Amino acid sequence: MGWLGRVDGILLDLGVSSPQLDDASRGFSFRQDGPLDMRMNPQAGPSAAEWLADASEQDIVRVLKEYGEERFARRIARAIVAARREQPITTTGQLAAIVAAAVPRREPGKDPATRSFQAIRIFINRELDDLRAFLAQVLEVLRPGGRLVVISFHSLEDRLVKRFIREQEKGDRFPPDLPVTRVQLRPRLRAVGKPVRPGQDEIRANPRARSAILRVAERLTGAGE
């Protein structure tokens, strides 16, 4: 309770970190072979390997489409189910090879396993649910004039953040036929500047930043606050 309305700034750097990606034992990377875990907290919930062992083909398709926007989700899910009949899928190398063999066409400059690994990781860790829950509390914590800064690394995260800022810029929701003025809508946030993307120099220095997008919003003082 002591933080309510008192925080000057919040920085969210979303997704998996470089130390997690670089540690093969965490199971996040398709570039290094390791146990297929992917959990942010290794003690919480099922690992990626455990989920893939039990999930139905339809559930795998849904996760790959919803969280990875994978166009070949059905092919990949079918290949995963066929492969696990032969032997358990327990390593990142196994999963990456299964996905690569199932994908008929590759995106230039992108490993075929990228979207599948992203989708399974987001699902296993409930990342979008956690982001929604956090954003719901931002307005209670930031003081007027305080700023929210969010760095997203894929379109699913960025859409959530963009929608949240736009909704708070509109202010309170009233029935469409209620005669209220724009002033009475009490906007709570305003976007600051345009979204920022890394330049070529930054991408050369840090290739993992290539998909990053940064958004900034400022907390406003609403009527009665």
mmCIF file of C-alpha atoms in Angstrom:
data_model
loop_
_atom_site.group_PDB
_atom_site.id
_atom_site.type_symbol
_atom_site.label_atom_id
_atom_site.label_comp_id
_atom_site.label_asym_id
_atom_site.label_seq_id
_atom_site.Cartn_x
_atom_site.Cartn_y
_atom_site.Cartn_z
ATOM 1 C CA MET A 1 0.000 0.000 0.000
ATOM 2 C CA GLY A 2 2.906 2.358 0.667
ATOM 3 C CA TRP A 3 3.727 2.546 -3.057
ATOM 4 C CA LEU A 4 0.285 3.692 -4.213
ATOM 5 C CA GLY A 5 0.525 6.916 -6.192
ATOM 6 C CA ARG A 6 4.167 7.451 -5.259
ATOM 7 C CA VAL A 7 6.258 5.862 -8.019
ATOM 8 C CA ASP A 8 7.965 8.257 -10.463
ATOM 9 C CA GLY A 9 8.676 5.711 -13.169
ATOM 10 C CA ILE A 10 8.155 2.091 -14.179
ATOM 11 C CA LEU A 11 10.352 0.283 -16.722
ATOM 12 C CA LEU A 12 9.178 -3.031 -18.152
ATOM 13 C CA ASP A 13 11.748 -4.950 -20.202
ATOM 14 C CA LEU A 14 9.560 -7.819 -21.338
ATOM 15 C CA GLY A 15 10.334 -11.389 -22.294
ATOM 16 C CA VAL A 16 13.297 -13.635 -21.690
ATOM 17 C CA SER A 17 16.686 -12.153 -20.741
ATOM 18 C CA SER A 18 20.057 -12.703 -22.414
ATOM 19 C CA PRO A 19 21.441 -14.636 -19.395
ATOM 20 C CA GLN A 20 18.465 -16.988 -19.625
ATOM 21 C CA LEU A 21 18.925 -17.463 -23.373
ATOM 22 C CA ASP A 22 22.656 -18.040 -23.009
ATOM 23 C CA ASP A 23 22.242 -20.697 -20.296
ATOM 24 C CA ALA A 24 21.485 -23.927 -22.180
ATOM 25 C CA SER A 25 20.269 -25.589 -18.981
ATOM 26 C CA ARG A 26 17.269 -23.230 -18.859
ATOM 27 C CA GLY A 27 15.910 -24.588 -22.130
ATOM 28 C CA PHE A 28 14.950 -21.288 -23.757
ATOM 29 C CA SER A 29 17.244 -21.343 -26.785
ATOM 30 C CA PHE A 30 17.006 -23.434 -29.935
ATOM 31 C CA ARG A 31 20.631 -22.558 -30.726
ATOM 32 C CA GLN A 32 22.038 -24.660 -27.879
ATOM 33 C CA ASP A 33 20.989 -28.167 -26.918
ATOM 34 C CA GLY A 34 19.714 -28.489 -23.376
ATOM 35 C CA PRO A 35 16.783 -29.749 -21.323
ATOM 36 C CA LEU A 36 13.451 -28.568 -22.721
ATOM 37 C CA ASP A 37 12.340 -26.530 -19.717
ATOM 38 C CA MET A 38 11.538 -22.867 -20.628
ATOM 39 C CA ARG A 39 10.161 -21.967 -17.191
ATOM 40 C CA MET A 40 11.059 -18.554 -15.778
ATOM 41 C CA ASN A 41 10.715 -20.168 -12.357
ATOM 42 C CA PRO A 42 12.029 -23.751 -12.639
ATOM 43 C CA GLN A 43 10.035 -24.722 -9.542
ATOM 44 C CA ALA A 44 6.662 -23.505 -10.853
ATOM 45 C CA GLY A 45 4.341 -25.428 -13.141
ATOM 46 C CA PRO A 46 5.080 -27.968 -15.868
ATOM 47 C CA SER A 47 8.135 -27.656 -18.089
ATOM 48 C CA ALA A 48 7.819 -27.356 -21.854
ATOM 49 C CA ALA A 49 8.790 -31.026 -22.187
ATOM 50 C CA GLU A 50 6.087 -32.087 -19.719
ATOM 51 C CA TRP A 51 3.449 -30.022 -21.472
ATOM 52 C CA LEU A 52 4.397 -31.305 -24.939
ATOM 53 C CA ALA A 53 4.257 -34.888 -23.669
ATOM 54 C CA ASP A 54 0.582 -34.570 -22.691
ATOM 55 C CA ALA A 55 -0.918 -31.817 -24.865
ATOM 56 C CA SER A 56 -3.350 -32.776 -27.599
ATOM 57 C CA GLU A 57 -2.501 -31.957 -31.192
ATOM 58 C CA GLN A 58 -5.271 -29.333 -31.198
ATOM 59 C CA ASP A 59 -3.888 -27.668 -28.069
ATOM 60 C CA ILE A 60 -0.432 -27.488 -29.623
ATOM 61 C CA VAL A 61 -1.913 -25.944 -32.781
ATOM 62 C CA ARG A 62 -3.788 -23.362 -30.702
ATOM 63 C CA VAL A 63 -0.703 -22.364 -28.696
ATOM 64 C CA LEU A 64 1.508 -22.064 -31.775
ATOM 65 C CA LYS A 65 -1.079 -19.915 -33.558
ATOM 66 C CA GLU A 66 -2.142 -17.778 -30.607
ATOM 67 C CA TYR A 67 1.245 -17.088 -29.043
ATOM 68 C CA GLY A 68 3.614 -17.530 -31.985
ATOM 69 C CA GLU A 69 1.449 -16.497 -34.933
ATOM 70 C CA GLU A 70 2.928 -19.565 -36.625
ATOM 71 C CA ARG A 71 1.444 -20.111 -40.097
ATOM 72 C CA PHE A 72 2.616 -23.745 -40.160
ATOM 73 C CA ALA A 73 1.147 -24.568 -36.733
ATOM 74 C CA ARG A 74 -0.778 -27.634 -37.925
ATOM 75 C CA ARG A 75 2.223 -29.158 -39.682
ATOM 76 C CA ILE A 76 4.424 -28.570 -36.644
ATOM 77 C CA ALA A 77 1.869 -29.933 -34.163
ATOM 78 C CA ARG A 78 1.380 -33.038 -36.291
ATOM 79 C CA ALA A 79 5.146 -33.568 -36.430
ATOM 80 C CA ILE A 80 5.493 -33.141 -32.650
ATOM 81 C CA VAL A 81 2.768 -35.704 -31.950
ATOM 82 C CA ALA A 82 4.323 -38.169 -34.410
ATOM 83 C CA ALA A 83 7.809 -37.684 -32.946
ATOM 84 C CA ARG A 84 6.742 -38.178 -29.325
ATOM 85 C CA ARG A 85 5.212 -41.551 -30.257
ATOM 86 C CA GLU A 86 8.720 -42.689 -31.130
ATOM 87 C CA GLN A 87 10.496 -41.168 -28.128
ATOM 88 C CA PRO A 88 9.937 -38.424 -25.532
ATOM 89 C CA ILE A 89 10.851 -34.895 -26.637
ATOM 90 C CA THR A 90 13.101 -33.780 -23.799
ATOM 91 C CA THR A 91 15.706 -31.438 -25.309
ATOM 92 C CA THR A 92 15.690 -28.130 -27.165
ATOM 93 C CA GLY A 93 17.697 -29.710 -29.966
ATOM 94 C CA GLN A 94 15.033 -32.362 -30.539
ATOM 95 C CA LEU A 95 12.231 -29.816 -30.712
ATOM 96 C CA ALA A 96 14.180 -27.458 -32.989
ATOM 97 C CA ALA A 97 14.926 -30.313 -35.403
ATOM 98 C CA ILE A 98 11.281 -31.452 -35.460
ATOM 99 C CA VAL A 99 10.081 -27.927 -36.218
ATOM 100 C CA ALA A 100 12.733 -27.333 -38.890
ATOM 101 C CA ALA A 101 11.756 -30.543 -40.680
ATOM 102 C CA ALA A 102 8.049 -29.647 -40.558
ATOM 103 C CA VAL A 103 8.332 -26.098 -41.914
ATOM 104 C CA PRO A 104 8.245 -26.093 -45.745
ATOM 105 C CA ARG A 105 9.367 -22.479 -46.187
ATOM 106 C CA ARG A 106 11.656 -20.367 -44.028
ATOM 107 C CA GLU A 107 11.433 -16.673 -43.222
ATOM 108 C CA PRO A 108 14.602 -14.886 -44.394
ATOM 109 C CA GLY A 109 16.987 -14.270 -41.522
ATOM 110 C CA LYS A 110 14.871 -16.194 -39.007
ATOM 111 C CA ASP A 111 15.349 -19.705 -37.647
ATOM 112 C CA PRO A 112 12.273 -21.880 -38.356
ATOM 113 C CA ALA A 113 12.003 -22.725 -34.641
ATOM 114 C CA THR A 114 11.761 -19.077 -33.531
ATOM 115 C CA ARG A 115 7.975 -18.778 -33.470
ATOM 116 C CA SER A 116 7.383 -22.202 -31.922
ATOM 117 C CA PHE A 117 9.844 -21.619 -29.094
ATOM 118 C CA GLN A 118 8.345 -18.175 -28.466
ATOM 119 C CA ALA A 119 4.803 -19.553 -28.395
ATOM 120 C CA ILE A 120 5.526 -22.413 -26.013
ATOM 121 C CA ARG A 121 7.555 -20.169 -23.693
ATOM 122 C CA ILE A 122 4.841 -17.508 -23.513
ATOM 123 C CA PHE A 123 2.177 -20.137 -22.848
ATOM 124 C CA ILE A 124 4.176 -22.064 -20.228
ATOM 125 C CA ASN A 125 4.955 -18.891 -18.272
ATOM 126 C CA ARG A 126 1.581 -17.153 -18.769
ATOM 127 C CA GLU A 127 3.520 -14.092 -19.887
ATOM 128 C CA LEU A 128 0.627 -12.221 -21.484
ATOM 129 C CA ASP A 129 -1.618 -12.867 -18.472
ATOM 130 C CA ASP A 130 1.100 -11.491 -16.196
ATOM 131 C CA LEU A 131 1.508 -8.424 -18.429
ATOM 132 C CA ARG A 132 -2.247 -7.740 -18.365
ATOM 133 C CA ALA A 133 -2.322 -8.100 -14.579
ATOM 134 C CA PHE A 134 0.618 -5.714 -14.176
ATOM 135 C CA LEU A 135 -0.800 -3.069 -16.501
ATOM 136 C CA ALA A 136 -4.062 -3.161 -14.540
ATOM 137 C CA GLN A 137 -2.139 -1.926 -11.476
ATOM 138 C CA VAL A 138 0.032 0.717 -13.151
ATOM 139 C CA LEU A 139 -2.409 3.584 -12.646
ATOM 140 C CA GLU A 140 -2.656 2.887 -8.918
ATOM 141 C CA VAL A 141 1.113 2.983 -8.451
ATOM 142 C CA LEU A 142 2.300 5.859 -10.672
ATOM 143 C CA ARG A 143 2.071 9.375 -9.303
ATOM 144 C CA PRO A 144 0.702 12.135 -11.580
ATOM 145 C CA GLY A 145 3.519 12.998 -13.988
ATOM 146 C CA GLY A 146 5.115 9.579 -13.490
ATOM 147 C CA ARG A 147 6.025 7.607 -16.585
ATOM 148 C CA LEU A 148 5.528 4.069 -17.801
ATOM 149 C CA VAL A 149 8.229 2.790 -20.175
ATOM 150 C CA VAL A 150 7.741 -0.581 -21.865
ATOM 151 C CA ILE A 151 10.165 -2.447 -24.127
ATOM 152 C CA SER A 152 8.415 -5.199 -26.091
ATOM 153 C CA PHE A 153 10.037 -7.773 -28.330
ATOM 154 C CA HIS A 154 7.127 -9.179 -30.306
ATOM 155 C CA SER A 155 3.802 -7.986 -31.654
ATOM 156 C CA LEU A 156 1.646 -9.753 -29.049
ATOM 157 C CA GLU A 157 3.233 -7.827 -26.190
ATOM 158 C CA ASP A 158 3.280 -4.567 -28.105
ATOM 159 C CA ARG A 159 -0.404 -4.839 -29.054
ATOM 160 C CA LEU A 160 -1.359 -5.279 -25.403
ATOM 161 C CA VAL A 161 0.695 -2.266 -24.330
ATOM 162 C CA LYS A 162 -0.531 -0.073 -27.202
ATOM 163 C CA ARG A 163 -4.166 -0.993 -26.520
ATOM 164 C CA PHE A 164 -3.759 -0.280 -22.800
ATOM 165 C CA ILE A 165 -2.282 3.180 -23.425
ATOM 166 C CA ARG A 166 -4.956 4.064 -25.990
ATOM 167 C CA GLU A 167 -7.772 2.952 -23.690
ATOM 168 C CA GLN A 168 -6.402 5.027 -20.819
ATOM 169 C CA GLU A 169 -6.007 8.031 -23.131
ATOM 170 C CA LYS A 170 -9.753 7.833 -23.798
ATOM 171 C CA GLY A 171 -10.591 7.881 -20.097
ATOM 172 C CA ASP A 172 -13.689 6.554 -18.332
ATOM 173 C CA ARG A 173 -16.116 4.433 -20.300
ATOM 174 C CA PHE A 174 -19.730 5.579 -20.369
ATOM 175 C CA PRO A 175 -22.746 4.242 -22.292
ATOM 176 C CA PRO A 176 -22.570 5.644 -25.847
ATOM 177 C CA ASP A 177 -25.876 7.532 -25.458
ATOM 178 C CA LEU A 178 -24.848 9.293 -22.229
ATOM 179 C CA PRO A 179 -24.262 13.042 -22.837
ATOM 180 C CA VAL A 180 -20.741 13.582 -21.486
ATOM 181 C CA THR A 181 -18.015 15.921 -22.707
ATOM 182 C CA ARG A 182 -14.440 14.959 -23.532
ATOM 183 C CA VAL A 183 -13.294 16.757 -20.361
ATOM 184 C CA GLN A 184 -15.525 14.526 -18.262
ATOM 185 C CA LEU A 185 -13.948 11.370 -19.697
ATOM 186 C CA ARG A 186 -10.895 11.888 -17.469
ATOM 187 C CA PRO A 187 -8.004 10.438 -19.510
ATOM 188 C CA ARG A 188 -5.470 8.786 -17.205
ATOM 189 C CA LEU A 189 -2.457 8.410 -19.499
ATOM 190 C CA ARG A 190 -0.994 10.180 -22.490
ATOM 191 C CA ALA A 191 1.454 8.657 -24.931
ATOM 192 C CA VAL A 192 4.801 10.462 -24.941
ATOM 193 C CA GLY A 193 6.381 10.723 -28.388
ATOM 194 C CA LYS A 194 6.307 7.998 -30.990
ATOM 195 C CA PRO A 195 7.332 4.352 -30.498
ATOM 196 C CA VAL A 196 11.120 3.965 -30.656
ATOM 197 C CA ARG A 197 12.864 1.176 -32.569
ATOM 198 C CA PRO A 198 16.580 0.346 -32.583
ATOM 199 C CA GLY A 199 18.754 1.834 -35.307
ATOM 200 C CA GLN A 200 21.150 -0.145 -37.463
ATOM 201 C CA ASP A 201 24.132 0.691 -35.246
ATOM 202 C CA GLU A 202 22.358 -0.677 -32.178
ATOM 203 C CA ILE A 203 21.249 -3.808 -34.029
ATOM 204 C CA ARG A 204 24.820 -4.444 -35.167
ATOM 205 C CA ALA A 205 26.050 -4.058 -31.586
ATOM 206 C CA ASN A 206 23.177 -6.093 -30.118
ATOM 207 C CA PRO A 207 21.341 -8.263 -32.690
ATOM 208 C CA ARG A 208 18.782 -9.336 -30.082
ATOM 209 C CA ALA A 209 17.456 -5.773 -30.048
ATOM 210 C CA ARG A 210 16.310 -5.944 -33.681
ATOM 211 C CA SER A 211 12.643 -6.602 -32.844
ATOM 212 C CA ALA A 212 12.440 -4.278 -29.819
ATOM 213 C CA ILE A 213 9.927 -1.445 -29.632
ATOM 214 C CA LEU A 214 9.795 1.092 -26.806
ATOM 215 C CA ARG A 215 6.651 2.980 -25.768
ATOM 216 C CA VAL A 216 6.348 5.712 -23.137
ATOM 217 C CA ALA A 217 3.220 7.020 -21.404
ATOM 218 C CA GLU A 218 2.740 9.651 -18.700
ATOM 219 C CA ARG A 219 0.269 9.418 -15.815
ATOM 220 C CA LEU A 220 -2.247 12.256 -15.814
ATOM 221 C CA THR A 221 -4.260 13.720 -12.944
ATOM 222 C CA GLY A 222 -7.935 12.933 -13.396
ATOM 223 C CA ALA A 223 -10.826 14.763 -11.842
ATOM 224 C CA GLY A 224 -11.230 13.832 -8.215
ATOM 225 C CA GLU A 225 -7.755 12.268 -7.967
#
